[in-house]
Short mmCIF file of C-alpha atoms in Angstrom, two decimals:
data_model
loop_
_atom_site.label_atom_id
_atom_site.label_comp_id
_atom_site.label_asym_id
_atom_site.label_seq_id
_atom_site.Cartn_x
_atom_site.Cartn_y
_atom_site.Cartn_z
CA MET A 590 26.76 23.71 -17.01
CA GLU A 591 24.07 19.98 -17.83
CA ILE A 592 25.96 18.70 -14.74
CA ALA A 593 25.43 21.45 -12.29
CA ALA A 594 21.56 21.31 -13.08
CA SER A 595 22.00 17.28 -12.19
CA LEU A 596 23.46 17.33 -9.58
CA GLY A 597 21.50 20.42 -8.65
CA ARG A 598 18.50 18.01 -9.45
CA TYR A 599 19.89 14.80 -7.81
CA THR A 600 20.48 16.76 -4.59
CA LEU A 601 16.91 17.82 -4.68
CA ASN A 602 16.35 14.51 -5.21
CA CYS A 603 17.96 13.22 -2.12
CA ILE A 604 16.47 15.77 0.33
CA GLN A 605 13.16 15.47 -0.68
CA VAL A 606 13.17 11.45 0.37
CA PHE A 607 14.85 11.91 3.25
CA GLY A 608 11.92 14.35 3.97
CA ARG A 609 9.27 12.42 2.35
CA SER A 610 10.56 8.91 4.79
CA GLY A 611 10.73 11.15 7.43
CA ILE A 612 7.44 12.24 7.63
CA PHE A 613 6.22 8.88 6.71
CA LEU A 614 8.10 7.75 9.78
CA CYS A 615 7.35 10.15 12.51
CA VAL A 616 3.35 9.99 11.10
CA SER A 617 3.53 5.39 11.27
CA ILE A 618 4.93 6.30 14.61
CA PHE A 619 2.37 8.82 16.20
CA GLN A 620 -0.17 6.37 14.60
CA ALA A 621 0.78 2.81 16.66
CA PHE A 622 -0.44 5.03 19.77
CA VAL A 623 -3.88 6.77 18.55
CA LEU A 624 -7.29 4.50 19.61
CA PRO A 625 -7.98 1.52 18.95
CA PHE A 626 -4.43 0.43 19.25
CA ARG A 627 -4.12 -2.54 16.53
CA PHE A 628 -2.87 -5.30 19.15
CA PHE A 629 -3.78 -9.07 16.78
CA ARG A 630 -1.96 -7.08 13.58
CA LEU A 631 1.55 -6.32 16.01
CA VAL A 632 0.94 -10.12 17.17
CA LYS A 633 0.45 -11.15 13.67
CA GLU A 634 3.77 -8.81 12.05
CA ILE A 635 5.99 -9.98 14.81
CA GLU A 636 4.87 -14.06 13.81
CA PHE A 637 6.26 -12.90 10.36
CA ILE A 638 8.65 -10.82 10.89
CA GLY A 639 10.55 -12.40 14.89
CA SER A 640 9.54 -15.75 15.05
CA LYS A 641 9.68 -16.88 11.35
CA SER A 642 13.15 -15.47 11.60
CA PHE A 643 13.92 -17.99 14.04
CA LEU A 644 15.42 -20.71 11.94
CA ILE A 645 17.44 -17.97 9.71
CA VAL A 646 19.32 -17.03 12.77
CA PHE A 647 19.50 -20.14 14.68
CA VAL A 648 21.31 -21.20 11.37
CA THR A 649 23.62 -18.25 11.18
CA ALA A 650 24.34 -17.81 15.02
CA LEU A 651 25.25 -21.19 15.52
CA PHE A 652 27.93 -21.32 12.80
CA THR A 653 29.30 -17.67 12.84
CA GLY A 654 29.96 -18.89 17.27
CA MET A 655 31.57 -21.98 15.74
CA VAL A 656 33.49 -19.96 13.43
CA LEU A 657 34.85 -17.64 15.91
CA GLY A 658 35.58 -21.06 17.74
CA ILE A 659 38.08 -22.33 15.68
CA GLN A 660 39.42 -18.81 14.22
CA GLY A 661 39.95 -17.25 18.30
CA TYR A 662 41.35 -20.39 19.30
CA TYR A 663 44.30 -20.57 16.23
CA SER A 664 45.14 -17.13 16.83
CA LEU A 665 45.12 -17.44 20.81
CA SER A 666 47.06 -19.82 20.53
CA GLN A 667 49.38 -18.39 19.12
CA PHE A 668 50.00 -16.38 22.89
CA GLY A 669 49.56 -19.75 24.33
CA ALA A 670 45.85 -17.40 25.40
CA GLU A 671 43.14 -20.38 24.68
CA ALA A 672 41.82 -19.72 28.14
CA ALA A 673 40.11 -16.25 27.07
CA LEU A 674 38.54 -17.55 23.70
CA GLY A 675 34.91 -17.43 25.73
CA THR A 676 35.63 -13.89 26.69
CA MET A 677 36.93 -13.24 22.93
CA VAL A 678 32.96 -15.07 20.93
CA ALA A 679 30.46 -13.52 23.77
CA LEU A 680 32.38 -10.13 23.27
CA SER A 681 32.19 -10.33 19.40
CA ILE A 682 29.27 -11.32 19.58
CA ILE A 683 27.23 -9.66 22.07
CA ARG A 684 28.73 -6.00 20.97
CA GLU A 685 29.17 -6.18 17.39
CA LEU A 686 28.25 -9.06 15.03
CA GLY A 687 25.08 -10.47 17.28
CA PRO A 688 23.11 -7.53 16.57
CA VAL A 689 25.02 -6.61 12.92
CA LEU A 690 24.52 -10.17 11.34
CA CYS A 691 21.06 -10.93 12.69
CA ALA A 692 19.33 -7.74 10.98
CA LEU A 693 20.98 -8.39 8.43
CA MET A 694 19.63 -11.59 7.73
CA VAL A 695 16.29 -10.22 8.74
CA THR A 696 16.97 -7.33 5.91
CA GLY A 697 16.97 -10.15 3.08
CA ARG A 698 14.43 -12.73 4.73
CA ALA A 699 11.50 -10.41 6.64
CA GLY A 700 12.48 -6.71 5.16
CA SER A 701 12.58 -7.47 0.94
CA ALA A 702 9.24 -9.89 1.70
CA ILE A 703 7.35 -6.13 3.36
CA ALA A 704 8.32 -4.14 0.61
CA ALA A 705 6.66 -6.54 -2.38
CA GLU A 706 3.65 -6.62 0.09
CA ILE A 707 3.07 -3.28 0.33
CA GLY A 708 4.29 -2.62 -3.34
CA ILE A 709 1.57 -5.46 -3.78
CA MET A 710 -0.78 -4.16 -2.11
CA LYS A 711 -0.38 -0.64 -3.55
CA ILE A 712 -0.39 -1.81 -7.29
CA THR A 713 -3.48 -3.52 -6.46
CA ASP A 714 -5.58 0.10 -5.00
CA GLN A 715 -5.17 -1.12 -1.56
CA PHE A 716 -4.59 1.21 -0.27
CA PRO A 717 -7.42 4.01 -2.23
CA ALA A 718 -9.01 0.58 -0.85
CA LEU A 719 -8.66 1.33 3.07
CA GLU A 720 -9.04 5.08 2.34
CA MET A 721 -12.45 4.46 1.32
CA MET A 722 -13.38 2.81 4.16
CA ALA A 723 -12.28 5.08 6.31
CA ILE A 724 -9.29 3.24 7.56
CA ASP A 725 -5.80 4.59 7.48
CA PRO A 726 -3.58 2.68 5.81
CA LEU A 727 -0.40 4.05 7.50
CA LYS A 728 -2.29 2.91 10.88
CA TYR A 729 -3.61 -0.30 9.09
CA VAL A 730 -0.44 -0.73 7.48
CA ILE A 731 2.38 0.40 7.94
CA SER A 732 2.61 1.81 11.97
CA PRO A 733 2.22 -2.63 12.88
CA LYS A 734 5.41 -3.40 10.90
CA ILE A 735 7.47 -0.58 11.60
CA LEU A 736 6.45 -1.57 15.86
CA ALA A 737 6.97 -5.38 15.23
CA GLY A 738 10.43 -4.90 13.78
CA ILE A 739 11.66 -2.89 16.55
CA ILE A 740 9.96 -5.22 19.40
CA SER A 741 11.11 -8.33 17.30
CA LEU A 742 14.70 -7.62 16.78
CA PRO A 743 15.65 -7.57 20.24
CA LEU A 744 14.76 -10.57 20.89
CA LEU A 745 15.82 -12.27 17.62
CA THR A 746 19.76 -10.86 19.27
CA ALA A 747 19.51 -11.59 22.71
CA PHE A 748 18.39 -15.73 20.45
CA PHE A 749 21.67 -14.74 18.48
CA ASP A 750 23.87 -13.99 21.26
CA LEU A 751 23.27 -16.63 23.39
CA VAL A 752 23.30 -19.51 19.85
CA GLY A 753 26.34 -18.12 18.98
CA ILE A 754 28.40 -18.15 22.59
CA ALA A 755 27.55 -22.04 21.98
CA GLY A 756 28.73 -21.85 19.04
CA GLY A 757 31.84 -20.94 19.82
CA TYR A 758 31.63 -23.65 23.13
CA LEU A 759 30.93 -26.23 20.74
CA VAL A 760 33.59 -26.37 19.03
CA GLY A 761 36.14 -24.28 21.42
CA VAL A 762 35.82 -26.70 23.89
CA LYS A 763 33.89 -29.92 22.49
CA LEU A 764 36.35 -30.24 19.55
CA LEU A 765 39.44 -28.44 20.46
CA GLY A 766 39.48 -28.70 23.80
CA VAL A 767 39.52 -25.82 25.81
CA ASN A 768 38.64 -25.90 29.48
CA GLU A 769 35.01 -26.08 29.69
CA GLY A 770 35.43 -23.56 32.55
CA ALA A 771 37.89 -21.29 31.59
CA TYR A 772 35.53 -20.93 28.87
CA ILE A 773 32.10 -19.89 30.86
CA GLY A 774 34.42 -18.26 33.67
CA ARG A 775 35.67 -15.63 31.57
CA ILE A 776 32.37 -15.32 29.57
CA VAL A 777 30.69 -14.81 33.03
CA SER A 778 33.27 -12.41 34.63
CA ALA A 779 34.28 -10.36 31.20
CA VAL A 780 31.51 -9.26 30.31
CA THR A 781 29.83 -6.29 31.83
CA PHE A 782 26.22 -5.08 31.52
CA THR A 783 27.49 -1.82 29.21
CA ASP A 784 28.60 -4.45 26.71
CA ILE A 785 24.95 -6.40 26.99
CA TYR A 786 22.73 -2.99 26.77
CA GLY A 787 25.47 -1.19 23.63
CA GLY A 788 24.19 -4.30 21.37
CA ILE A 789 20.57 -4.67 22.78
CA LEU A 790 20.35 -0.50 22.26
CA LYS A 791 22.11 -1.28 18.53
CA SER A 792 19.82 -4.07 17.56
CA PHE A 793 16.62 -1.50 18.83
CA CYS A 794 17.92 1.23 15.88
CA PHE A 795 18.79 -1.60 13.37
CA GLY A 796 14.85 -3.91 13.83
CA GLY A 797 13.47 0.32 12.77
CA LEU A 798 15.68 1.52 10.42
CA ILE A 799 14.46 -2.13 8.60
CA ALA A 800 10.90 -2.06 9.33
CA TRP A 801 11.39 1.55 7.64
CA ILE A 802 13.39 1.56 5.32
CA SER A 803 11.45 -1.19 4.12
CA THR A 804 7.90 -0.24 4.81
CA PHE A 805 9.01 3.02 2.20
CA MET A 806 10.38 1.78 -0.66
CA GLY A 807 7.17 -0.49 -0.74
CA PHE A 808 5.06 3.03 -0.27
CA SER A 809 6.67 4.66 -2.78
CA ALA A 810 7.76 1.94 -5.06
CA GLU A 811 6.54 3.06 -8.41
CA PRO A 812 2.64 1.19 -9.11
CA THR A 813 4.44 -1.06 -11.99
CA THR A 814 5.50 -4.86 -11.79
CA GLU A 815 9.73 -2.62 -12.76
CA GLY A 816 8.33 -0.78 -9.96
CA VAL A 817 8.33 -3.39 -6.79
CA SER A 818 11.41 -5.66 -7.78
CA ARG A 819 13.40 -2.28 -7.56
CA ALA A 820 11.71 -1.59 -4.20
CA THR A 821 12.83 -4.94 -2.96
CA THR A 822 15.81 -4.51 -3.96
CA ASN A 823 16.67 -1.18 -3.60
CA THR A 824 15.86 -2.07 0.53
CA VAL A 825 18.33 -5.62 0.37
CA VAL A 826 20.92 -2.71 -0.81
CA VAL A 827 20.07 0.52 0.98
CA THR A 828 18.99 -1.06 4.74
CA SER A 829 22.11 -3.17 4.68
CA LEU A 830 24.42 -0.30 4.05
CA SER A 831 22.34 1.56 6.38
CA ILE A 832 22.93 -1.20 8.79
CA LEU A 833 26.62 -0.75 8.49
CA ILE A 834 26.99 2.71 8.63
CA VAL A 835 24.57 2.94 11.63
CA ASP A 836 26.54 0.34 13.58
CA TYR A 837 29.70 2.16 13.08
CA ILE A 838 28.11 5.68 14.17
CA LEU A 839 26.51 3.92 16.90
CA THR A 840 29.88 1.89 18.00
CA SER A 841 31.74 5.36 18.17
CA LEU A 842 29.37 6.99 20.56
CA LEU A 843 28.31 4.08 22.42
CA LEU A 844 32.95 3.29 23.29
CA MET B 347 -25.68 14.53 -4.03
CA ILE B 348 -22.42 15.79 -5.26
CA ARG B 349 -22.26 19.32 -6.47
CA VAL B 350 -18.82 20.42 -8.63
CA GLU B 351 -17.69 23.46 -8.96
CA ASN B 352 -15.16 25.64 -10.70
CA LEU B 353 -12.85 22.40 -9.91
CA VAL B 354 -9.02 22.80 -11.35
CA LYS B 355 -6.61 19.87 -11.09
CA ARG B 356 -3.02 19.85 -12.86
CA TYR B 357 -0.26 18.09 -13.12
CA GLY B 358 3.09 20.09 -14.68
CA ASN B 359 1.63 20.53 -18.42
CA ILE B 360 -1.56 17.94 -17.49
CA VAL B 361 -4.78 19.42 -17.42
CA ALA B 362 -6.39 17.18 -15.57
CA SER B 363 -9.72 19.14 -14.44
CA ASN B 364 -10.57 22.18 -16.26
CA ASN B 365 -12.22 24.05 -14.19
CA LEU B 366 -15.53 21.80 -14.16
CA ASN B 367 -18.90 22.19 -13.11
CA CYS B 368 -21.39 19.30 -13.05
CA HIS B 369 -23.82 18.08 -10.92
CA PHE B 370 -24.91 14.66 -10.09
CA GLU B 371 -28.23 13.81 -8.58
CA LYS B 372 -29.58 11.87 -6.04
CA GLY B 373 -30.81 7.81 -6.59
CA LYS B 374 -29.82 8.27 -10.40
CA VAL B 375 -26.81 6.91 -12.32
CA THR B 376 -24.66 8.89 -13.62
CA VAL B 377 -22.04 7.84 -16.06
CA ILE B 378 -19.01 9.94 -16.93
CA LEU B 379 -17.67 8.87 -20.51
CA GLY B 380 -13.87 10.19 -22.03
CA GLY B 381 -11.27 8.25 -23.43
CA SER B 382 -7.74 7.37 -22.10
CA GLY B 383 -6.54 10.23 -20.30
CA SER B 384 -9.13 12.82 -20.74
CA GLY B 385 -9.21 13.79 -16.37
CA LYS B 386 -12.52 10.92 -15.57
CA SER B 387 -10.22 9.41 -13.06
CA THR B 388 -8.99 12.43 -11.88
CA LEU B 389 -12.56 13.57 -11.42
CA LEU B 390 -13.50 10.33 -9.31
CA ARG B 391 -10.54 10.18 -7.19
CA GLN B 392 -12.01 14.77 -6.82
CA LEU B 393 -15.14 13.47 -6.24
CA THR B 394 -14.21 10.76 -2.84
CA GLY B 395 -10.93 13.12 -1.85
CA LEU B 396 -9.06 10.89 -2.50
CA GLU B 397 -7.14 13.15 -4.94
CA GLN B 398 -7.41 17.03 -3.49
CA ALA B 399 -8.25 19.24 -6.21
CA ASP B 400 -6.47 23.04 -7.08
CA SER B 401 -8.94 24.87 -6.64
CA GLY B 402 -12.52 24.99 -6.53
CA ALA B 403 -14.97 22.67 -5.04
CA VAL B 404 -16.47 19.36 -4.18
CA TYR B 405 -19.66 19.42 -2.01
CA PHE B 406 -20.82 15.82 -0.69
CA ASP B 407 -24.71 16.80 0.63
CA GLY B 408 -23.64 20.75 0.97
CA VAL B 409 -20.41 20.14 2.79
CA ASN B 410 -17.14 21.37 0.63
CA LEU B 411 -14.44 18.15 0.24
CA THR B 412 -11.34 20.19 -0.73
CA GLY B 413 -9.49 20.85 1.98
CA LEU B 414 -11.30 19.20 5.45
CA SER B 415 -10.02 17.59 7.59
CA LYS B 416 -9.24 13.26 7.45
CA LYS B 417 -11.53 12.19 10.62
CA LYS B 418 -13.82 14.61 8.99
CA LEU B 419 -13.82 13.15 5.60
CA TYR B 420 -13.05 10.00 6.97
CA VAL B 421 -16.89 10.60 8.73
CA LEU B 422 -18.27 11.05 5.38
CA ARG B 423 -16.76 8.53 4.13
CA LYS B 424 -18.68 5.87 5.93
CA LYS B 425 -21.20 6.90 3.80
CA MET B 426 -19.77 5.88 0.04
CA GLY B 427 -18.27 2.83 -1.36
CA MET B 428 -16.45 2.34 -3.94
CA LEU B 429 -15.80 -0.46 -6.88
CA PHE B 430 -11.77 0.10 -7.77
CA GLN B 431 -10.91 -0.99 -11.67
CA GLY B 432 -9.17 -3.60 -10.86
CA SER B 433 -11.48 -4.64 -7.14
CA ALA B 434 -8.90 -4.26 -4.75
CA LEU B 435 -9.57 -6.92 -2.75
CA PHE B 436 -7.30 -7.79 0.28
CA ASN B 437 -5.06 -11.16 -1.53
CA TYR B 438 -4.07 -11.93 2.62
CA LEU B 439 -8.13 -12.46 3.40
CA ASN B 440 -10.57 -14.69 1.63
CA ILE B 441 -14.20 -13.43 0.30
CA PHE B 442 -15.74 -13.90 3.66
CA GLU B 443 -13.06 -11.21 5.25
CA ASN B 444 -12.94 -9.83 2.95
CA ILE B 445 -17.00 -8.34 2.99
CA ALA B 446 -16.51 -8.71 6.47
CA PHE B 447 -13.91 -6.11 7.09
CA PRO B 448 -15.72 -2.49 6.50
CA LEU B 449 -18.41 -4.15 9.40
CA ARG B 450 -15.51 -5.28 11.49
CA GLU B 451 -13.52 -2.32 11.73
CA HIS B 452 -15.86 0.19 12.27
CA THR B 453 -19.15 -1.46 13.97
CA LYS B 454 -19.48 -4.18 17.09
CA ILE B 455 -21.79 -6.72 15.37
CA ALA B 456 -22.08 -9.50 16.91
CA ASP B 457 -20.57 -12.69 14.77
CA ASN B 458 -23.72 -14.54 13.61
CA ILE B 459 -25.26 -11.65 12.65
CA ILE B 460 -22.17 -10.51 10.04
CA LYS B 461 -22.75 -13.97 8.69
CA THR B 462 -25.59 -13.22 8.43
CA ILE B 463 -24.93 -9.84 6.47
CA VAL B 464 -22.32 -10.71 4.33
CA THR B 465 -24.30 -14.03 3.49
CA MET B 466 -26.83 -11.71 2.26
CA LYS B 467 -24.34 -9.38 0.04
CA LEU B 468 -22.59 -12.32 -1.35
CA GLU B 469 -26.62 -13.82 -2.92
CA MET B 470 -27.06 -9.94 -4.16
CA VAL B 471 -24.35 -10.41 -6.29
CA GLY B 472 -24.82 -14.11 -6.64
CA LEU B 473 -21.50 -15.70 -5.78
CA ARG B 474 -23.15 -17.45 -2.13
CA GLY B 475 -20.80 -20.22 -0.96
CA THR B 476 -17.39 -18.46 -2.09
CA GLU B 477 -16.33 -17.31 1.32
CA ASN B 478 -14.00 -19.53 2.15
CA LEU B 479 -12.22 -19.11 -1.34
CA MET B 480 -8.51 -16.73 -1.65
CA PRO B 481 -9.46 -13.42 -4.02
CA SER B 482 -6.86 -14.90 -6.42
CA GLN B 483 -9.13 -18.17 -6.75
CA LEU B 484 -11.70 -15.93 -8.22
CA SER B 485 -11.98 -14.88 -12.21
CA GLY B 486 -11.97 -10.94 -12.80
CA GLY B 487 -15.73 -10.38 -13.08
CA MET B 488 -16.28 -11.90 -10.10
CA MET B 489 -13.95 -10.25 -8.05
CA LYS B 490 -15.28 -7.24 -9.09
CA ARG B 491 -18.85 -8.41 -7.59
CA VAL B 492 -17.31 -10.25 -4.48
CA GLY B 493 -15.13 -5.63 -4.28
CA LEU B 494 -19.14 -5.07 -5.44
CA ALA B 495 -20.49 -6.45 -2.48
CA ARG B 496 -17.98 -5.31 0.07
CA ALA B 497 -18.48 -1.84 -1.35
CA ILE B 498 -22.46 -1.97 -0.31
CA VAL B 499 -21.89 -3.76 2.73
CA MET B 500 -21.36 -0.76 4.73
CA ASP B 501 -25.33 -0.04 3.00
CA PRO B 502 -23.53 3.29 1.83
CA LYS B 503 -25.83 6.25 0.50
CA ILE B 504 -23.68 6.45 -2.49
CA ILE B 505 -21.51 4.34 -4.98
CA PHE B 506 -18.34 5.49 -7.08
CA TYR B 507 -17.25 2.84 -10.12
CA ASP B 508 -14.23 3.28 -11.79
CA GLU B 509 -14.32 1.49 -14.73
CA PRO B 510 -16.95 -1.12 -13.80
CA THR B 511 -16.84 -3.28 -17.16
CA SER B 512 -13.59 -2.84 -18.69
CA GLY B 513 -10.66 -6.16 -19.59
CA LEU B 514 -14.51 -8.42 -18.60
CA ASP B 515 -16.43 -10.59 -21.41
CA PRO B 516 -19.42 -9.37 -22.65
CA ILE B 517 -21.57 -12.46 -20.02
CA SER B 518 -19.78 -10.48 -17.30
CA THR B 519 -20.37 -6.98 -18.73
CA GLY B 520 -24.17 -7.54 -18.35
CA VAL B 521 -24.49 -9.16 -14.98
CA ILE B 522 -22.37 -6.64 -13.64
CA ASP B 523 -24.00 -3.63 -15.36
CA LYS B 524 -27.44 -5.42 -14.25
CA LEU B 525 -26.08 -5.16 -10.70
CA ILE B 526 -25.09 -1.42 -11.29
CA ARG B 527 -29.17 -0.34 -12.08
CA ASP B 528 -30.72 -3.28 -10.03
CA LEU B 529 -28.72 -1.45 -6.42
CA ASN B 530 -29.74 1.83 -7.69
CA LYS B 531 -33.32 0.47 -8.17
CA THR B 532 -34.11 -1.70 -5.06
CA LEU B 533 -31.24 0.50 -1.74
CA ASN B 534 -32.00 3.68 -4.32
CA ILE B 535 -28.62 4.10 -4.03
CA THR B 536 -27.05 7.51 -5.72
CA THR B 537 -24.06 6.45 -8.19
CA VAL B 538 -21.83 7.23 -9.86
CA VAL B 539 -19.70 5.31 -13.37
CA VAL B 540 -16.76 6.10 -14.64
CA SER B 541 -16.19 4.21 -17.69
CA HIS B 542 -15.11 4.18 -21.44
CA ASP B 543 -18.17 1.42 -22.11
CA ILE B 544 -20.60 3.50 -24.41
CA GLU B 545 -22.51 0.41 -24.81
CA SER B 546 -22.40 -0.95 -21.00
CA CYS B 547 -23.21 3.86 -20.16
CA PHE B 548 -26.96 3.75 -22.36
CA ARG B 549 -27.75 0.03 -20.03
CA ILE B 550 -26.97 2.07 -17.35
CA ALA B 551 -26.54 6.06 -17.68
CA ASP B 552 -29.77 8.43 -16.07
CA ASN B 553 -27.25 11.08 -16.59
CA ILE B 554 -23.87 11.07 -18.58
CA ILE B 555 -20.93 13.63 -18.92
CA ILE B 556 -19.06 13.27 -21.62
CA LEU B 557 -14.80 14.29 -20.61
CA PHE B 558 -12.61 15.04 -23.51
CA TYR B 559 -9.13 16.38 -21.75
CA GLY B 560 -10.21 17.57 -18.76
CA ASP B 561 -13.19 19.39 -20.41
CA ILE B 562 -16.45 18.39 -20.12
CA ILE B 563 -17.91 18.66 -23.60
CA ALA B 564 -21.54 17.23 -23.41
CA SER B 565 -23.72 16.43 -20.51
CA GLY B 566 -27.22 15.50 -19.97
CA THR B 567 -29.85 12.70 -19.78
CA ALA B 568 -28.98 9.23 -21.73
CA GLN B 569 -31.59 10.34 -24.52
CA GLU B 570 -29.85 13.90 -24.72
CA ILE B 571 -26.62 12.50 -25.40
CA ARG B 572 -27.55 10.08 -27.68
CA ASN B 573 -29.61 12.92 -29.94
CA SER B 574 -26.67 15.13 -29.42
CA LYS B 575 -25.87 16.63 -32.84
CA ASP B 576 -22.83 18.22 -31.19
CA PRO B 577 -20.20 16.92 -33.90
CA ARG B 578 -17.39 15.66 -30.95
CA VAL B 579 -20.38 13.98 -29.23
CA LYS B 580 -21.28 11.32 -32.26
CA GLN B 581 -17.60 10.94 -32.88
CA PHE B 582 -17.44 9.92 -29.30
CA ILE B 583 -20.14 7.67 -29.22
CA ASN B 584 -19.61 5.81 -33.02
CA GLY B 585 -16.62 5.59 -32.02
CA ASP B 586 -15.08 7.47 -34.99
CA PRO B 587 -11.73 7.55 -35.69
CA GLU B 588 -11.97 10.42 -38.17
CA GLY B 589 -13.76 13.64 -36.77
CA PRO B 590 -13.44 16.87 -34.84
CA ILE B 591 -11.18 14.89 -31.59
CA PRO B 592 -8.38 14.53 -33.22
CA PHE B 593 -6.14 10.76 -33.07
CA THR B 594 -2.62 13.25 -32.89
CA ARG B 595 -2.42 14.55 -30.14
CA THR B 596 1.55 16.48 -31.42
CA SER B 597 1.56 19.94 -31.64
CA LYS B 598 4.13 19.66 -34.35
CA ASN B 599 3.60 19.25 -38.34
CA TYR B 600 4.34 16.08 -40.06
CA LEU B 601 5.52 17.56 -43.12
CA ASP B 602 8.31 19.62 -41.13
CA GLU B 603 9.61 16.83 -38.37
CA ILE B 604 10.20 14.17 -41.34
CA LEU B 605 11.29 16.70 -44.06
CA ILE B 606 15.32 17.78 -41.99
CA ASP B 607 16.73 19.30 -45.44
#
């Protein structure tokens, strides 16, 4: 009896959280398009989520590309197919690793910071303060962050793809001696628009997902220091898992 | 200015507002007194429309706040100012921008005039010269004063104070009390203060409402409350641990609970 009751309570709780976060997302996106349009807030958030993630994305992409170069060379040389290294690196990065790794890195860097920032705003009564000044907190604080996430992630992913392929080139061509023409030529001939489109579509979804979960976690954090720390941890865990799950769903739909 | 009629608010089994009826006079300082958990903050949040009542009505200048659309509520909010317990300054903006914030959001006033207005408000709270500091660089009392400057920057008709003197040293308390009184006198701003600080309450109040676990147990002018014969009011004002207001909340019999077999 006890188990059934707690299972029921848990299920109800989950459904409630889903519903609340769904309404939260819809209202925030709706508010983003209600005048006045807060352009400077949006630019500021893009700077925080996007520009400030450049370095971490650069390093991640470079080393991912370099590892792919070594591993790909090792596997492909078993069949004497080193020339296909470019195809392998480019396709795995553009289709899969670019959007996913980029999203995971941004989650760790920006997602947790967003949750903490919003949680602290909540603890210190800054949301009711905005309300009392006749400013909608969702429109002022949340909407720009969600838009910024959706705008920043595809750009970061494109950058990731470029650096990753260059990393593979460095190791494959300069270090291991794969033919330069073959590496680049194979990329140009093998990568289709569908591959790029699929990767960018994924990054759009991941960008929205990161901004949605981190803002909601911060917004619904318990107004205590412990609540905020839990919100930041949960943000990273839940967002990372959701990215991997959504990635599977999107991949299976796109293929 | 504000009239409260049959206001009821419950959180689960706890009754935070139990059929409250009261009135906040225009141009007067009204203090809502009560111990922790007496429902005074809940009442304040309902007066400002931050929280909706379960039933009953709050009339602000004749307009019922309960069930009002967000748009109409925001129009009324521009006539209200509020000082929060923790000041609620925006930690990513400096003092100047914190105070200028409502002006920048709601008006198209030119920058040099905004600067003049902010300087005037800072002078009123005695903090001119702190414009470029961040909120984290100020003491609690100074943050309250900046919060107050921000609350009056739009020249509101009414200001709400949520425990303005809690956690402050005696001098800061005196400064805040004087500011509340001065703003009320010079600008004729209707003032509602939530507090549990008896001394500061009698320094500033025209009218006093005493709440006890969701009920109004006394209301009247400061003089009436001071001379009240009601033992509960007396106990509260004197801070006596013994009296009709029980120190313990549990309903179980103490002996029954410790003498198990």
